[in-house]
Amino acid sequence: MGENTLAGRKALVTGGARGIGAAIATALAKAGASVMIGDILADLGKQTAGRLAETGAKTGFVELNVTDDAQWERAVAATVATLGGYDILINNAGIEITSLVVDLKAEDLRRMCDVNIVGTGLGMKHAFRAMRPGGSAGTGGAIVNIASVAATIAFPAIAGYSGTKSAVDRMTRIAAVEAGKLGYGVRVNCLYPGLVPTDMGMQLANDIVAAGLAPDAGAAVASVVEQTPLGRLGEVGDMADAAVFLCSHEARFITGAGLPVDGGMGT
């Protein structure tokens, strides 16, 4: 994508302090967008915003717990005030707690549902209210929800996480239909990232070992690579470029879709 692909656009990236979120924020800024980082990790989030500012991007940071309605209201208001508008939401914040089904804990399931499902739903709610005609931004826009290849395959030890990411996929499609039929001017899509060696990705590999499903983390990673036709793990840049595309004019007739960025693992 070109450097001016998203010129004039204003984005809020949740979970943008590190990992895939930070990579997406960086790619959006490189494509010309102004970017607000939203995260519960205040120090890291401010550092990420600072790095974007050093490249000349208009940016800022807002503390955001995606499970909290009031914090979403404040984050959207801060985005509009700081960036001068709001027309891109990257719903990236999420957590993964590994467990065999036989060992599932109710509190872990509730926590993943709260962040991955409730957080995504609230993000779309407040984006619609701001982006639709008459909203505080009011120029339409694009939402990209980060689901997972886990929503499309049966991978052991992540039943709860897979369930939440499957819910993200379903919510994406319904939100896209509502936005279209109600004239909001907002496209809604999701990504299915494959395994990326971020902190979360490598923790999963270690957890798979602890669950007795692999002898060591290297073997756990190798099993994922073996299931991936392109023969490697994903990189944060792979996910970031796909997110930029879905936000761009080139994707203007794409809504309600799930884009696999998994090297073919979910095929």
Coordinates of C-alpha atoms in Angstrom, one line a residue:
M1 CA 0.0 0.0 0.0
G2 CA 1.2 3.5 -0.8
E3 CA 2.3 6.1 1.7
N4 CA -0.8 8.2 1.1
T5 CA -3.3 5.4 1.0
L6 CA -4.9 6.6 4.2
A7 CA -4.1 10.3 4.0
G8 CA -6.5 12.3 6.1
R9 CA -7.9 9.3 8.0
K10 CA -8.2 9.1 11.8
A11 CA -7.8 5.8 13.6
L12 CA -8.1 4.3 17.0
V13 CA -6.2 1.1 17.6
T14 CA -7.0 -0.9 20.7
G15 CA -4.3 -3.0 22.3
G16 CA -2.0 -0.8 20.3
A17 CA 0.8 -0.6 22.8
R18 CA 2.7 -3.7 21.5
G19 CA 2.6 -6.7 19.3
I20 CA 0.2 -6.8 16.4
G21 CA -1.6 -3.7 17.6
A22 CA 1.6 -1.6 17.6
A23 CA 2.5 -3.0 14.1
I24 CA -1.0 -2.0 12.7
A25 CA -0.7 1.4 14.3
T26 CA 2.7 1.9 12.7
A27 CA 1.4 0.7 9.3
L28 CA -1.6 3.0 9.4
A29 CA 0.6 6.0 10.2
K30 CA 3.0 5.1 7.4
A31 CA 0.0 5.0 5.0
G32 CA -0.9 8.6 6.1
A33 CA -3.4 8.1 8.9
S34 CA -3.4 9.9 12.2
V35 CA -3.4 7.3 15.0
M36 CA -4.7 7.1 18.6
I37 CA -3.3 4.3 20.7
G38 CA -5.7 2.8 23.2
D39 CA -4.5 0.4 25.8
I40 CA -4.4 -0.5 29.5
L41 CA -0.6 -0.5 29.3
A42 CA -0.1 3.2 29.7
D43 CA 3.7 3.4 29.7
L44 CA 4.1 1.2 26.7
G45 CA 1.2 2.9 24.9
K46 CA 2.7 6.3 25.4
Q47 CA 6.1 5.0 24.1
T48 CA 4.4 3.6 21.0
A49 CA 2.7 6.9 20.4
G50 CA 5.9 8.7 20.9
R51 CA 7.7 6.6 18.3
L52 CA 4.9 7.4 15.8
A53 CA 5.2 11.1 16.6
E54 CA 8.9 10.9 15.8
T55 CA 8.0 9.8 12.2
G56 CA 5.8 13.0 11.8
A57 CA 2.5 11.2 12.4
K58 CA -0.3 12.9 14.3
T59 CA -0.9 10.7 17.3
G60 CA -1.8 10.3 20.9
F61 CA -2.5 7.8 23.7
V62 CA -5.7 7.2 25.7
E63 CA -6.0 4.7 28.5
L64 CA -8.7 2.2 27.5
N65 CA -10.0 -0.9 29.2
V66 CA -12.2 -2.3 26.3
T67 CA -14.6 -4.0 28.7
D68 CA -15.7 -0.6 30.2
D69 CA -18.5 1.4 28.4
A70 CA -17.5 4.7 30.0
Q71 CA -13.9 4.3 29.0
W72 CA -14.9 3.7 25.4
E73 CA -16.9 6.9 25.4
R74 CA -13.9 8.8 26.7
A75 CA -11.5 7.1 24.2
V76 CA -13.7 8.0 21.3
A77 CA -14.1 11.6 22.5
A78 CA -10.3 11.9 23.0
T79 CA -9.7 10.5 19.5
V80 CA -12.1 13.0 17.8
A81 CA -10.6 15.9 19.8
T82 CA -6.9 15.0 19.3
L83 CA -7.0 13.8 15.7
G84 CA -9.9 16.0 14.5
G85 CA -12.1 13.1 13.6
Y86 CA -12.6 9.3 13.7
D87 CA -13.1 7.0 10.8
I88 CA -11.1 3.9 11.5
L89 CA -11.3 1.4 14.4
I90 CA -8.9 -1.5 14.8
N91 CA -10.5 -3.7 17.5
N92 CA -7.3 -5.5 18.3
A93 CA -7.3 -5.8 22.1
G94 CA -7.6 -9.5 23.2
I95 CA -6.4 -12.1 25.6
E96 CA -5.7 -15.9 25.3
I97 CA -5.8 -18.3 28.2
T98 CA -4.7 -21.8 27.3
S99 CA -6.4 -24.8 28.7
L100 CA -7.5 -28.3 27.9
V101 CA -11.2 -28.7 27.9
V102 CA -10.9 -31.0 30.9
D103 CA -9.2 -28.3 32.9
L104 CA -11.3 -25.2 31.9
K105 CA -11.9 -22.7 34.6
A106 CA -15.1 -20.6 34.6
E107 CA -13.2 -17.4 35.6
D108 CA -10.8 -17.8 32.6
L109 CA -13.7 -18.3 30.2
R110 CA -15.5 -15.2 31.6
R111 CA -12.4 -13.1 31.3
M112 CA -11.8 -14.0 27.7
C113 CA -15.4 -13.4 26.9
D114 CA -15.3 -10.0 28.6
V115 CA -12.2 -8.8 26.7
N116 CA -12.6 -10.6 23.3
I117 CA -16.3 -10.5 22.9
V118 CA -17.7 -7.7 25.1
G119 CA -14.7 -5.5 24.2
T120 CA -15.2 -6.0 20.5
G121 CA -18.9 -5.4 20.7
L122 CA -18.5 -2.2 22.7
G123 CA -15.9 -0.9 20.3
M124 CA -18.2 -1.4 17.3
K125 CA -21.1 0.2 19.3
H126 CA -19.2 3.4 20.0
A127 CA -17.6 3.5 16.5
F128 CA -21.0 3.4 14.9
R129 CA -22.3 6.1 17.2
A130 CA -19.4 8.4 16.3
M131 CA -19.0 7.6 12.6
R132 CA -22.6 7.5 11.4
P133 CA -24.4 10.6 10.1
G134 CA -25.0 13.0 12.9
G135 CA -22.3 11.4 15.1
S136 CA -19.4 13.2 16.6
A137 CA -17.2 12.4 13.6
G138 CA -20.1 11.7 11.2
T139 CA -18.2 10.7 8.0
G140 CA -18.5 7.0 8.0
G141 CA -15.5 4.7 8.1
A142 CA -14.1 1.3 8.5
I143 CA -13.8 -1.2 11.4
V144 CA -11.4 -4.1 11.4
N145 CA -11.9 -6.6 14.2
I146 CA -9.0 -9.0 14.9
A147 CA -10.3 -12.5 15.1
S148 CA -7.9 -15.5 14.7
V149 CA -7.2 -18.6 12.7
A150 CA -8.4 -20.2 15.9
A151 CA -12.0 -19.4 14.7
T152 CA -11.5 -21.6 11.7
I153 CA -9.5 -24.6 12.8
A154 CA -9.7 -27.2 15.7
F155 CA -6.4 -26.5 17.5
P156 CA -6.1 -28.2 20.9
A157 CA -5.9 -26.4 24.2
I158 CA -7.6 -23.2 23.0
A159 CA -11.3 -24.1 23.1
G160 CA -12.3 -21.1 25.1
Y161 CA -10.2 -18.7 23.0
S162 CA -11.5 -20.2 19.8
G163 CA -15.0 -19.7 20.9
T164 CA -14.5 -16.1 21.6
K165 CA -12.8 -15.5 18.3
S166 CA -15.6 -17.3 16.5
A167 CA -18.0 -14.9 18.2
V168 CA -15.9 -12.0 16.8
D169 CA -16.4 -13.4 13.3
R170 CA -20.2 -13.6 13.7
M171 CA -20.5 -10.2 15.3
T172 CA -18.5 -8.7 12.5
R173 CA -20.9 -10.0 9.9
I174 CA -24.0 -8.9 11.7
A175 CA -22.6 -5.4 12.4
A176 CA -21.7 -5.1 8.7
V177 CA -25.3 -5.9 7.7
E178 CA -26.7 -3.4 10.2
A179 CA -24.3 -0.6 9.2
G180 CA -25.2 -1.1 5.6
K181 CA -29.0 -1.3 6.0
L182 CA -29.1 1.6 8.5
G183 CA -27.0 3.9 6.2
Y184 CA -24.1 4.4 8.6
G185 CA -21.5 4.4 5.9
V186 CA -19.2 2.1 7.9
R187 CA -17.7 -1.1 6.5
V188 CA -17.0 -3.9 9.1
N189 CA -14.5 -6.7 8.4
C190 CA -12.3 -9.0 10.4
L191 CA -8.9 -10.6 10.1
Y192 CA -7.9 -14.2 11.0
P193 CA -4.3 -13.9 11.9
G194 CA -2.2 -17.1 12.1
L195 CA 0.3 -17.7 14.9
V196 CA 2.7 -14.7 15.2
P197 CA 5.7 -14.9 17.6
T198 CA 4.6 -12.0 19.8
D199 CA 4.6 -12.3 23.6
M200 CA 1.1 -13.9 23.3
G201 CA 2.0 -16.2 20.5
M202 CA 5.1 -17.6 22.3
Q203 CA 3.2 -17.9 25.6
L204 CA 0.8 -20.2 23.7
A205 CA 3.7 -22.4 22.6
N206 CA 4.9 -22.7 26.2
D207 CA 1.4 -23.4 27.4
I208 CA 1.0 -26.2 24.9
V209 CA 4.1 -27.8 26.3
A210 CA 2.7 -27.4 29.8
A211 CA -0.5 -29.1 28.7
G212 CA 1.5 -32.2 27.5
L213 CA 0.8 -31.6 23.8
A214 CA 4.5 -31.0 22.8
P215 CA 7.9 -31.8 24.3
D216 CA 9.2 -28.3 24.0
A217 CA 8.3 -24.8 22.6
G218 CA 10.3 -25.5 19.5
A219 CA 8.3 -28.6 18.7
A220 CA 5.1 -26.7 19.4
V221 CA 6.0 -24.0 16.9
A222 CA 7.2 -26.6 14.4
S223 CA 3.8 -28.3 14.5
V224 CA 2.2 -25.0 13.6
V225 CA 4.6 -24.4 10.7
E226 CA 4.0 -27.9 9.5
Q227 CA 0.2 -27.1 9.2
T228 CA 0.9 -23.9 7.3
P229 CA 1.2 -24.3 3.5
L230 CA 3.5 -21.2 3.2
G231 CA 5.9 -22.9 5.7
R232 CA 6.5 -20.2 8.3
L233 CA 4.9 -18.3 11.2
G234 CA 3.2 -15.1 10.5
E235 CA 4.9 -11.7 11.1
V236 CA 3.3 -8.6 12.6
G237 CA 3.8 -6.8 9.3
D238 CA 1.7 -9.4 7.5
M239 CA -1.2 -8.6 9.7
A240 CA -0.6 -4.9 9.6
D241 CA -0.6 -4.7 5.8
A242 CA -3.9 -6.6 5.6
A243 CA -5.5 -4.3 8.1
V244 CA -4.4 -1.2 6.1
F245 CA -5.9 -2.8 3.0
L246 CA -9.3 -3.4 4.7
C247 CA -9.3 0.3 5.8
S248 CA -8.4 1.6 2.4
H249 CA -10.4 2.8 -0.7
E250 CA -9.2 -0.3 -2.5
A251 CA -11.4 -2.4 -0.1
R252 CA -14.4 0.0 -0.7
F253 CA -16.8 -2.8 -1.7
I254 CA -15.7 -5.3 1.0
T255 CA -17.8 -5.6 4.2
G256 CA -18.9 -8.4 6.4
A257 CA -15.9 -10.5 5.4
G258 CA -13.2 -12.4 7.2
L259 CA -9.8 -12.3 5.7
P260 CA -7.4 -15.2 6.6
V261 CA -3.8 -14.0 7.1
D262 CA -2.6 -17.4 8.2
G263 CA -0.3 -18.7 5.4
G264 CA -3.0 -21.1 4.5
M265 CA -3.3 -22.8 7.9
G266 CA -7.0 -22.5 8.0
T267 CA -7.5 -23.9 4.4

